[in-house]
């Protein structure tokens, strides 16, 4: 307990000295720090870069959502199947993640597997970049929550009823979308780390008290959240339209209902990202 | 079996009555024929449906092109590597295709593997739909050509120089794009089958003479090709823009140069589709 207190005191002094009184995060130590976030190298050099990544990730999420919605729900894919330990979908995701693990995907701290147990090791050597997040915080993985939300809430909203038998390609589209969603949500670890460094005093107080509500309040900016929801709705309109050479054709036809994309962010992506942020901060001083 | 027969009989009668004697491709045998093109079921019931699929596939191709272009060229991914029989990319594609084969992807005549040798069998039973293309024509696979074009011509056009070390995710984006491209190009088999049924006399003469030039002429409609090139360029502008709530921001910024997408279609997608069509027709009467 005493060492924990001393450590957090040190952290607070350190960040006060180095982060100083500037509003933006731009000192060289953080620059180095954030530049090591990725796999072997990364362009997320500062808060501005991280924001750009989050905004760019919206496009990826919406593209992959539209591509999943191309197929009907195909529910037999998710049913338990004799001969499989689970569903065909689970089998597909586990086997695909094993291939991706061998190719080094999970060497990157930005990637989290949906079935992380028993993954084979990477065939590529680790790139030797130092751990840049709090180690306990870095290992947070809420993919089970994401998967449950996907099955229960999202799939019925974005797919039509029916079964066209294209299970393999449907599972592939599912995984693509889920990986984009997971990446976006787990970037919350970096958001939290950056926010902590911006206001170490405020966060340290709430962390020491393990006060989730205060942390959530510190992390919440409603006007920003509203802006994100409006932006992703607009993106869904732009990316989901049927583009034709005739300007007036297909106006108002969208491949995925734009209000569903706004809801996806408002009800799940933003809350789950903040959940990751709070979980990260709770162990930030360990 | 009897119920299946009754169902297709009903479908045939229905389409004969409702589609009638129009100039389009509408004979009942073709209706039945095309309705069995997919995996277990398919919505490509006629030429119009096939055209819609081809147009929709443009969106998939452009989304996945934009997503690949998010990463730099990452050339070590494609280099021969000690310990692998080939490159990391080849390893990744072979292993991913093996997973997808087990999940039944290649039961669909619309899907062609890039490394079709030694794929494991599907764990799902075949769905029992009858062969709907000429069997020799159905087995045409020009993915090696597509892969060579991708390495040599396309990758340098769509990626920036550099190496960010994100090889697994880059390979995943490559495969996604290549599969979309391959699906679109191999749909040429169905285009050719439908065109043959539209004008069997003209095609039979050229097929019996094994006259590739005449077949190519019969298959070529320059004004349609120009329209496709313009449409995909417009789609690249719409889908590749940076969407912001401020209308005037980011105008003219595209994630992939729209003229490259037009070139992709003009120089590779359309010619390779027509190559598949000619190859298919050459063995149509076998």
Coordinates of C-alpha atoms in Angstrom, one line a residue:
Chain A
X1 CA 0.0 0.0 0.0
X2 CA 2.8 2.4 1.0
X3 CA 4.8 1.5 -2.1
X4 CA 1.7 2.1 -4.2
X5 CA 1.2 5.5 -2.7
X6 CA 4.9 6.4 -3.2
X7 CA 4.7 5.2 -6.8
X8 CA 1.7 7.3 -7.5
X9 CA 3.2 10.3 -5.8
X10 CA 6.3 9.8 -8.0
X11 CA 4.1 9.5 -11.1
X12 CA 2.2 12.6 -10.2
X13 CA 5.4 14.7 -9.7
X14 CA 6.9 13.2 -12.8
X15 CA 3.9 14.1 -14.9
X16 CA 3.7 17.5 -13.4
X17 CA 7.3 18.3 -14.3
X18 CA 7.2 16.7 -17.7
X19 CA 3.7 17.3 -18.9
X20 CA 3.8 20.7 -17.3
X21 CA 1.0 23.2 -17.7
X22 CA 0.4 22.9 -21.4
X23 CA -3.1 22.0 -22.5
X24 CA -1.9 19.8 -25.4
X25 CA 0.2 16.7 -25.1
X26 CA 3.3 17.3 -27.1
X27 CA 6.4 16.9 -24.9
X28 CA 9.2 14.7 -26.3
X29 CA 8.9 11.9 -23.6
X30 CA 5.3 11.3 -24.5
X31 CA 6.2 11.6 -28.2
X32 CA 8.6 8.7 -27.8
X33 CA 6.1 6.9 -25.6
X34 CA 3.2 7.0 -28.0
X35 CA 5.4 6.4 -31.0
X36 CA 6.1 2.9 -29.5
X37 CA 2.5 2.0 -29.2
X38 CA 2.2 0.0 -32.4
X39 CA 3.6 -3.1 -33.7
X40 CA 7.2 -2.3 -34.7
X41 CA 6.5 1.3 -35.6
X42 CA 3.4 3.5 -35.5
X43 CA 2.2 6.8 -36.8
X44 CA 0.2 7.5 -33.6
X45 CA 2.8 9.9 -32.3
X46 CA 0.5 12.1 -30.2
X47 CA -3.1 12.8 -29.2
X48 CA -3.8 14.3 -32.6
X49 CA -2.6 11.1 -34.3
X50 CA -4.6 8.9 -32.0
X51 CA -7.7 11.0 -32.7
X52 CA -7.1 10.6 -36.4
X53 CA -6.8 6.9 -36.0
X54 CA -10.1 6.7 -34.1
X55 CA -11.8 8.8 -36.9
X56 CA -10.3 6.6 -39.6
X57 CA -11.4 3.5 -37.7
X58 CA -15.0 4.7 -38.1
X59 CA -14.7 4.3 -41.9
X60 CA -13.3 0.8 -41.5
X61 CA -16.1 -0.1 -39.1
X62 CA -18.8 1.2 -41.4
X63 CA -17.3 -0.4 -44.5
X64 CA -17.2 -3.8 -42.8
X65 CA -20.7 -3.3 -41.3
X66 CA -22.0 -2.7 -44.8
X67 CA -20.2 -5.7 -46.1
X68 CA -21.7 -7.9 -43.4
X69 CA -25.2 -6.6 -44.1
X70 CA -24.8 -7.8 -47.7
X71 CA -25.7 -11.3 -46.4
X72 CA -28.8 -12.3 -44.4
X73 CA -28.5 -13.3 -40.8
X74 CA -27.6 -16.9 -41.7
X75 CA -28.4 -18.1 -38.2
X76 CA -27.3 -21.8 -38.6
X77 CA -23.7 -20.3 -38.6
X78 CA -24.1 -19.5 -35.0
X79 CA -25.8 -22.6 -33.8
X80 CA -24.0 -25.4 -31.9
X81 CA -23.1 -28.1 -34.4
X82 CA -22.4 -31.7 -33.7
X83 CA -18.7 -32.4 -34.5
X84 CA -17.7 -28.9 -33.6
X85 CA -16.9 -27.7 -30.1
X86 CA -19.4 -24.9 -30.5
X87 CA -20.7 -23.3 -33.6
X88 CA -19.3 -23.1 -37.1
X89 CA -18.7 -19.4 -36.4
X90 CA -16.6 -20.1 -33.3
X91 CA -14.6 -22.7 -35.2
X92 CA -14.0 -20.3 -38.0
X93 CA -12.9 -17.5 -35.7
X94 CA -10.6 -19.7 -33.6
X95 CA -8.9 -21.2 -36.7
X96 CA -8.6 -17.8 -38.4
X97 CA -7.1 -16.2 -35.2
X98 CA -4.6 -19.1 -35.0
X99 CA -3.4 -18.3 -38.6
X100 CA -3.2 -14.6 -37.8
X101 CA -1.4 -15.3 -34.5
X102 CA 1.2 -17.3 -36.5
X103 CA 1.6 -14.3 -38.8
X104 CA 2.2 -12.0 -35.8
X105 CA -1.0 -10.2 -35.5
X106 CA -1.1 -10.3 -31.7
X107 CA 2.4 -9.0 -31.3
X108 CA 0.7 -5.7 -31.7
X109 CA -0.7 -4.3 -28.4
X110 CA -3.6 -2.8 -30.5
X111 CA -4.9 -6.3 -31.5
X112 CA -6.9 -8.5 -29.1
X113 CA -8.0 -12.0 -30.0
X114 CA -11.7 -13.1 -29.4
X115 CA -10.5 -16.6 -28.3
X116 CA -7.0 -15.8 -26.9
X117 CA -6.5 -19.1 -25.1
X118 CA -4.3 -21.6 -26.8
X119 CA -3.2 -19.4 -29.7
X120 CA -0.1 -20.7 -31.4
X121 CA 3.0 -18.5 -31.1
X122 CA 4.0 -16.0 -33.8
X123 CA 6.4 -17.3 -36.4
X124 CA 7.9 -13.8 -36.6
X125 CA 10.2 -12.6 -33.9
X126 CA 8.8 -10.0 -31.6
X127 CA 10.0 -6.6 -32.7
X128 CA 11.5 -5.6 -29.4
X129 CA 9.5 -2.5 -28.7
X130 CA 9.1 -1.9 -25.1
X131 CA 5.8 -2.2 -23.2
X132 CA 4.3 1.2 -23.5
X133 CA 1.1 0.8 -21.5
X134 CA 0.7 -0.3 -17.9
X135 CA 1.2 -4.0 -18.3
X136 CA -1.9 -5.0 -16.4
X137 CA -3.9 -2.4 -18.3
X138 CA -2.4 -3.5 -21.6
X139 CA -3.8 -7.0 -21.1
X140 CA -7.5 -5.9 -20.8
X141 CA -9.6 -7.8 -23.3
X142 CA -13.3 -7.2 -23.4
X143 CA -14.0 -9.1 -26.6
X144 CA -16.4 -11.5 -24.9
X145 CA -18.6 -8.5 -24.1
X146 CA -18.3 -7.3 -27.7
X147 CA -19.2 -10.7 -29.1
X148 CA -22.2 -10.9 -26.8
X149 CA -23.4 -7.5 -27.9
X150 CA -22.9 -8.5 -31.5
X151 CA -25.0 -11.7 -31.3
X152 CA -27.7 -10.2 -29.2
X153 CA -28.1 -6.6 -30.2
X154 CA -26.4 -5.8 -33.4
X155 CA -26.8 -8.7 -35.8
X156 CA -30.6 -8.5 -35.7
X157 CA -30.4 -4.8 -36.4
X158 CA -28.1 -5.0 -39.5
X159 CA -29.1 -8.2 -41.2
X160 CA -32.2 -9.3 -43.0
X161 CA -33.9 -12.6 -42.0
X162 CA -33.0 -15.6 -44.1
X163 CA -30.3 -18.2 -44.9
X164 CA -28.5 -18.1 -48.2
X165 CA -26.0 -20.9 -47.1
X166 CA -22.9 -18.7 -47.6
X167 CA -21.6 -19.4 -44.1
X168 CA -17.9 -19.2 -44.7
X169 CA -18.0 -15.8 -46.3
X170 CA -20.5 -14.6 -43.7
X171 CA -18.2 -15.7 -40.9
X172 CA -15.3 -13.9 -42.7
X173 CA -17.4 -10.7 -42.8
X174 CA -18.4 -11.1 -39.2
X175 CA -14.8 -11.5 -38.1
X176 CA -13.7 -8.5 -40.2
X177 CA -16.3 -6.3 -38.6
X178 CA -15.7 -7.6 -35.1
X179 CA -11.9 -7.1 -35.4
X180 CA -12.4 -3.4 -36.4
X181 CA -14.8 -2.9 -33.6
X182 CA -12.5 -4.5 -31.1
X183 CA -9.5 -2.5 -32.3
X184 CA -11.5 0.8 -31.9
X185 CA -12.8 -0.1 -28.5
X186 CA -9.5 -1.3 -27.1
X187 CA -7.8 1.9 -28.3
X188 CA -9.5 3.2 -25.1
X189 CA -6.3 2.0 -23.3
X190 CA -4.3 4.6 -25.1
X191 CA -7.0 7.3 -24.8
X192 CA -6.9 6.6 -21.0
X193 CA -3.1 6.7 -20.8
X194 CA -3.0 10.0 -22.7
X195 CA -5.8 11.5 -20.6
X196 CA -4.1 10.4 -17.4
X197 CA -1.0 12.2 -18.5
X198 CA -3.0 15.3 -19.2
X199 CA -4.5 15.5 -15.7
X200 CA -2.6 13.2 -13.5
X201 CA -3.7 14.9 -10.3
X202 CA -7.4 14.5 -11.0
X203 CA -7.1 10.9 -12.2
X204 CA -4.7 9.8 -9.4
X205 CA -7.2 10.9 -6.7
X206 CA -10.1 8.9 -8.3
X207 CA -7.8 5.9 -9.0
X208 CA -6.6 5.7 -5.5
X209 CA -10.2 5.8 -4.3
X210 CA -11.0 3.2 -7.0
X211 CA -13.9 5.5 -7.8
X212 CA -15.4 4.3 -11.1
X213 CA -18.1 7.0 -11.2
X214 CA -15.6 9.8 -10.9
X215 CA -13.4 8.3 -13.5
X216 CA -16.3 8.0 -15.8
X217 CA -17.2 11.6 -15.3
X218 CA -13.7 12.7 -16.0
X219 CA -13.7 10.7 -19.2
X220 CA -17.1 11.9 -20.5
X221 CA -17.5 14.8 -22.9
X222 CA -21.1 14.7 -24.0
X223 CA -20.7 17.2 -26.8
X224 CA -17.9 15.2 -28.3
X225 CA -19.9 12.0 -28.1
X226 CA -22.9 13.7 -29.8
X227 CA -20.5 14.9 -32.6
X228 CA -19.2 11.4 -33.1
X229 CA -22.7 10.0 -33.3
X230 CA -23.6 12.6 -35.9
X231 CA -20.5 12.0 -37.9
X232 CA -20.8 8.2 -38.1
X233 CA -24.4 8.6 -39.1
X234 CA -23.3 10.9 -41.9
X235 CA -20.6 8.5 -42.9
X236 CA -23.1 5.7 -43.1
X237 CA -25.2 7.8 -45.5
X238 CA -22.2 8.6 -47.7
X239 CA -20.6 5.1 -47.7
X240 CA -23.9 3.2 -47.8
X241 CA -25.6 4.9 -50.7
X242 CA -26.0 3.3 -54.1
X243 CA -23.8 5.4 -56.3
X244 CA -24.8 5.8 -59.9
X245 CA -23.8 8.1 -62.8
X246 CA -27.3 9.5 -62.7
X247 CA -27.2 12.0 -59.7
X248 CA -30.8 11.6 -58.7
X249 CA -31.0 7.8 -58.6
X250 CA -31.1 5.9 -55.4
X251 CA -31.3 9.0 -53.1
X252 CA -32.3 7.8 -49.6
X253 CA -31.4 4.2 -50.3
X254 CA -28.8 3.0 -47.7
X255 CA -27.2 -0.4 -47.4
X256 CA -27.3 0.0 -43.6
X257 CA -29.7 2.2 -41.8
X258 CA -27.6 5.3 -40.8
X259 CA -29.5 5.6 -37.5
X260 CA -28.4 2.1 -36.6
X261 CA -24.8 3.2 -37.0
X262 CA -25.4 6.2 -34.8
X263 CA -27.0 3.8 -32.3
X264 CA -24.0 1.4 -32.6
X265 CA -21.7 4.2 -31.4
X266 CA -24.1 5.7 -28.8
X267 CA -25.1 2.5 -27.2
X268 CA -22.1 0.3 -27.6
X269 CA -18.9 1.6 -29.1
X270 CA -18.6 4.7 -27.0
X271 CA -19.8 3.1 -23.7
X272 CA -17.5 0.1 -24.2
X273 CA -14.5 2.3 -25.1
X274 CA -15.1 4.2 -21.8
X275 CA -15.5 0.9 -20.0
X276 CA -12.0 0.0 -21.2
X277 CA -10.7 3.4 -20.2
X278 CA -12.0 3.1 -16.7
X279 CA -10.7 -0.5 -16.3
X280 CA -7.4 0.7 -17.6
X281 CA -7.2 3.6 -15.2
X282 CA -8.2 1.5 -12.2
X283 CA -5.0 -0.4 -12.6
X284 CA -2.9 2.5 -13.9
X285 CA -1.0 3.0 -10.7
X286 CA -0.4 -0.7 -9.9
Chain B
X1 CA -35.9 -34.6 -53.5
X2 CA -39.5 -34.7 -54.7
X3 CA -40.3 -31.5 -52.9
X4 CA -37.2 -29.8 -54.4
X5 CA -38.4 -30.8 -57.9
X6 CA -41.8 -29.5 -57.2
X7 CA -40.4 -26.3 -55.9
X8 CA -38.2 -25.7 -59.0
X9 CA -41.2 -26.7 -61.2
X10 CA -43.3 -24.1 -59.4
X11 CA -40.5 -21.5 -59.8
X12 CA -40.2 -22.2 -63.5
X13 CA -44.0 -21.9 -64.1
X14 CA -44.1 -18.7 -62.1
X15 CA -41.2 -17.1 -64.1
X16 CA -42.7 -18.3 -67.4
X17 CA -46.0 -16.7 -66.6
X18 CA -44.6 -13.5 -65.1
X19 CA -41.4 -12.9 -67.1
X20 CA -43.0 -14.0 -70.3
X21 CA -41.6 -13.5 -73.7
X22 CA -39.6 -10.3 -73.2
X23 CA -36.4 -9.6 -75.1
X24 CA -34.2 -10.2 -72.0
X25 CA -32.9 -13.6 -71.0
X26 CA -35.9 -15.3 -69.6
X27 CA -36.4 -18.8 -70.7
X28 CA -37.4 -21.1 -67.9
X29 CA -34.4 -23.4 -68.2
X30 CA -32.1 -20.4 -67.8
X31 CA -34.1 -19.2 -64.8
X32 CA -33.7 -22.5 -63.1
X33 CA -30.2 -22.7 -64.3
X34 CA -29.1 -19.3 -62.9
X35 CA -31.1 -19.8 -59.7
X36 CA -28.8 -22.6 -58.8
X37 CA -25.5 -20.7 -59.3
X38 CA -24.8 -19.9 -55.7
X39 CA -23.9 -22.0 -52.8
X40 CA -27.1 -23.5 -51.5
X41 CA -29.4 -20.7 -52.7
X42 CA -28.8 -17.5 -54.6
X43 CA -30.6 -14.3 -55.5
X44 CA -29.0 -14.1 -59.0
X45 CA -32.1 -15.4 -60.7
X46 CA -31.6 -13.6 -64.0
X47 CA -29.4 -11.3 -66.0
X48 CA -30.7 -8.3 -64.1
X49 CA -29.7 -10.0 -60.8
X50 CA -26.3 -10.8 -62.1
X51 CA -25.8 -7.2 -63.2
X52 CA -26.8 -6.0 -59.8
X53 CA -24.3 -8.4 -58.2
X54 CA -21.5 -7.1 -60.5
X55 CA -22.4 -3.5 -59.6
X56 CA -22.6 -4.3 -55.9
X57 CA -19.3 -6.1 -56.1
X58 CA -17.7 -2.7 -57.2
X59 CA -18.5 -1.3 -53.8
X60 CA -16.9 -4.3 -52.1
X61 CA -13.8 -4.0 -54.3
X62 CA -13.5 -0.3 -53.6
X63 CA -14.0 -0.6 -49.8
X64 CA -11.4 -3.3 -49.6
X65 CA -9.0 -1.4 -51.9
X66 CA -9.3 1.7 -49.6
X67 CA -8.7 -0.6 -46.5
X68 CA -5.5 -2.0 -48.0
X69 CA -4.3 1.4 -49.0
X70 CA -4.5 2.3 -45.3
X71 CA -1.2 0.5 -44.8
X72 CA 2.1 1.1 -46.6
X73 CA 3.4 -1.4 -49.1
X74 CA 5.1 -3.4 -46.4
X75 CA 7.3 -5.2 -48.9
X76 CA 9.0 -7.7 -46.5
X77 CA 5.6 -9.4 -46.4
X78 CA 6.0 -10.5 -50.0
X79 CA 9.7 -11.5 -49.8
X80 CA 10.8 -15.2 -49.6
X81 CA 11.5 -16.0 -46.0
X82 CA 13.7 -18.7 -44.6
X83 CA 11.6 -21.2 -42.8
X84 CA 8.6 -20.6 -45.0
X85 CA 8.1 -22.2 -48.4
X86 CA 7.7 -18.8 -50.0
X87 CA 6.7 -15.5 -48.5
X88 CA 4.8 -14.7 -45.3
X89 CA 2.0 -13.5 -47.6
X90 CA 1.8 -16.9 -49.4
X91 CA 1.9 -18.7 -46.0
X92 CA -1.0 -16.5 -44.7
X93 CA -3.1 -16.9 -47.8
X94 CA -2.6 -20.7 -48.0
X95 CA -3.5 -21.1 -44.3
X96 CA -6.5 -18.8 -44.5
X97 CA -7.8 -20.5 -47.5
X98 CA -7.5 -23.9 -45.7
X99 CA -9.6 -22.5 -42.9
X100 CA -12.2 -21.1 -45.3
X101 CA -12.2 -24.4 -47.3
X102 CA -13.1 -26.3 -44.1
X103 CA -15.9 -23.8 -43.5
X104 CA -17.2 -24.6 -47.0
X105 CA -16.2 -21.5 -48.9
X106 CA -15.2 -23.4 -52.0
X107 CA -18.4 -25.4 -52.2
X108 CA -19.7 -22.3 -54.0
X109 CA -18.9 -22.2 -57.7
X110 CA -18.5 -18.4 -57.3
X111 CA -15.4 -18.8 -55.1
X112 CA -11.9 -19.7 -56.4
X113 CA -8.9 -20.3 -54.2
X114 CA -5.6 -18.6 -54.9
X115 CA -3.8 -21.8 -53.9
X116 CA -6.3 -24.5 -54.8
X117 CA -3.9 -27.5 -54.5
X118 CA -4.1 -29.5 -51.3
X119 CA -7.0 -27.6 -49.7
X120 CA -8.6 -29.6 -46.9
X121 CA -12.2 -30.9 -47.6
X122 CA -15.2 -28.9 -46.3
X123 CA -16.5 -29.9 -42.9
X124 CA -20.0 -29.0 -44.2
X125 CA -21.8 -31.4 -46.5
X126 CA -22.1 -30.2 -50.1
X127 CA -25.6 -28.7 -50.6
X128 CA -26.5 -30.9 -53.4
X129 CA -27.2 -28.2 -56.0
X130 CA -26.5 -29.5 -59.5
X131 CA -23.6 -28.3 -61.6
X132 CA -24.9 -25.2 -63.4
X133 CA -22.0 -24.3 -65.6
X134 CA -20.2 -26.3 -68.2
X135 CA -18.1 -28.4 -65.9
X136 CA -14.8 -27.6 -67.7
X137 CA -15.7 -23.9 -67.9
X138 CA -16.7 -23.9 -64.2
X139 CA -13.2 -25.0 -63.2
X140 CA -11.4 -22.1 -64.9
X141 CA -9.3 -20.3 -62.3
X142 CA -7.1 -17.4 -63.3
X143 CA -6.1 -16.3 -59.8
X144 CA -2.5 -16.7 -60.6
X145 CA -2.8 -14.0 -63.3
X146 CA -4.8 -11.8 -60.8
X147 CA -2.1 -12.3 -58.2
X148 CA 0.7 -11.4 -60.6
X149 CA -1.1 -8.3 -61.7
X150 CA -1.6 -7.3 -58.1
X151 CA 2.0 -7.7 -57.1
X152 CA 3.4 -6.1 -60.2
X153 CA 0.9 -3.4 -61.2
X154 CA -1.6 -2.6 -58.6
X155 CA 0.2 -2.6 -55.2
X156 CA 2.7 0.1 -56.3
X157 CA -0.2 2.3 -57.4
X158 CA -2.3 2.1 -54.3
X159 CA 0.2 2.0 -51.4
X160 CA 2.7 4.4 -50.1
X161 CA 6.3 3.4 -49.6
X162 CA 7.3 2.2 -46.2
X163 CA 7.1 -0.6 -43.7
X164 CA 5.1 -0.3 -40.5
X165 CA 5.6 -3.9 -39.5
X166 CA 1.8 -4.7 -39.5
X167 CA 2.3 -7.7 -41.8
X168 CA -0.6 -9.9 -40.5
X169 CA -3.2 -7.2 -40.9
X170 CA -1.8 -6.1 -44.2
X171 CA -1.9 -9.7 -45.6
X172 CA -5.5 -9.9 -44.3
X173 CA -6.4 -6.7 -46.2
X174 CA -4.6 -8.1 -49.3
X175 CA -6.6 -11.3 -49.2
X176 CA -9.9 -9.5 -48.7
X177 CA -9.3 -7.3 -51.7
X178 CA -8.0 -10.2 -53.9
X179 CA -11.0 -12.4 -53.1
X180 CA -13.4 -9.6 -54.0
X181 CA -11.5 -9.0 -57.3
X182 CA -11.4 -12.7 -58.0
X183 CA -15.1 -13.2 -57.4
X184 CA -15.9 -10.3 -59.7
X185 CA -13.6 -11.5 -62.5
X186 CA -14.8 -15.2 -62.3
X187 CA -18.4 -14.1 -62.5
X188 CA -17.4 -13.8 -66.2
X189 CA -18.3 -17.5 -66.4
X190 CA -21.9 -16.7 -65.7
X191 CA -21.9 -13.6 -67.9
X192 CA -20.6 -15.8 -70.8
X193 CA -23.2 -18.5 -70.1
X194 CA -26.0 -16.0 -70.2
X195 CA -24.6 -14.3 -73.3
X196 CA -24.3 -17.7 -75.1
X197 CA -27.9 -18.5 -74.3
X198 CA -28.9 -15.1 -75.7
X199 CA -27.3 -15.7 -79.1
X200 CA -26.4 -19.3 -79.4
X201 CA -26.1 -19.2 -83.2
X202 CA -23.4 -16.4 -83.2
X203 CA -21.4 -17.9 -80.4
X204 CA -21.6 -21.5 -81.7
X205 CA -20.0 -20.5 -85.0
X206 CA -17.1 -18.8 -83.3
X207 CA -16.7 -21.5 -80.7
X208 CA -16.5 -24.3 -83.3
X209 CA -13.8 -22.3 -85.1
X210 CA -12.1 -21.7 -81.7
X211 CA -11.9 -18.1 -82.9
X212 CA -10.9 -16.0 -79.8
X213 CA -11.0 -12.7 -81.7
X214 CA -14.6 -13.1 -82.8
X215 CA -15.6 -14.2 -79.4
X216 CA -13.9 -11.1 -77.9
X217 CA -15.7 -8.9 -80.4
X218 CA -19.1 -10.5 -79.6
X219 CA -18.5 -9.9 -75.8
X220 CA -17.2 -6.3 -76.1
X221 CA -19.5 -3.3 -75.6
X222 CA -17.2 -0.3 -75.4
X223 CA -19.9 2.1 -74.3
X224 CA -20.8 -0.2 -71.3
X225 CA -17.1 -0.4 -70.4
X226 CA -16.7 3.3 -70.4
X227 CA -19.8 3.7 -68.2
X228 CA -18.4 1.1 -65.7
X229 CA -15.1 3.0 -65.6
X230 CA -16.8 6.3 -64.9
X231 CA -19.0 4.8 -62.3
X232 CA -16.2 3.1 -60.3
X233 CA -14.3 6.4 -60.5
X234 CA -17.3 8.2 -59.0
X235 CA -17.7 5.5 -56.3
X236 CA -14.0 5.9 -55.4
X237 CA -14.6 9.6 -54.9
X238 CA -17.7 9.0 -52.8
X239 CA -16.3 6.2 -50.6
X240 CA -12.8 7.4 -50.4
X241 CA -13.5 10.9 -49.2
X242 CA -12.9 12.1 -45.6
X243 CA -16.4 12.7 -44.3
X244 CA -16.7 15.4 -41.7
X245 CA -19.6 17.3 -40.2
X246 CA -18.2 20.5 -41.8
X247 CA -19.4 20.2 -45.4
X248 CA -16.5 22.1 -47.0
X249 CA -13.7 20.2 -45.2
X250 CA -11.5 17.7 -47.0
X251 CA -13.0 18.3 -50.5
X252 CA -10.7 16.6 -53.0
X253 CA -8.9 14.4 -50.5
X254 CA -9.3 10.8 -51.5
X255 CA -7.9 7.7 -49.7
X256 CA -7.3 6.1 -53.1
X257 CA -6.8 8.1 -56.3
X258 CA -10.1 7.7 -58.1
X259 CA -8.3 7.6 -61.5
X260 CA -6.4 4.5 -60.3
X261 CA -9.8 2.7 -59.6
X262 CA -10.9 3.6 -63.2
X263 CA -7.6 2.3 -64.4
X264 CA -8.0 -0.9 -62.3
X265 CA -11.2 -1.6 -64.1
X266 CA -10.1 -0.5 -67.6
X267 CA -6.8 -2.2 -67.6
X268 CA -7.4 -5.3 -65.5
X269 CA -10.8 -6.1 -64.2
X270 CA -12.7 -5.7 -67.4
X271 CA -10.1 -7.4 -69.7
X272 CA -9.6 -10.3 -67.2
X273 CA -13.4 -10.8 -66.9
X274 CA -13.5 -10.9 -70.7
X275 CA -10.6 -13.3 -70.7
X276 CA -12.6 -15.6 -68.4
X277 CA -15.6 -15.2 -70.7
X278 CA -13.6 -16.2 -73.8
X279 CA -12.0 -19.2 -72.0
X280 CA -15.4 -20.3 -70.8
X281 CA -17.0 -20.1 -74.2
X282 CA -14.1 -21.9 -75.9
X283 CA -15.1 -25.0 -74.0
X284 CA -18.8 -24.3 -73.8
X285 CA -19.7 -27.0 -76.4
X286 CA -17.4 -29.7 -74.9

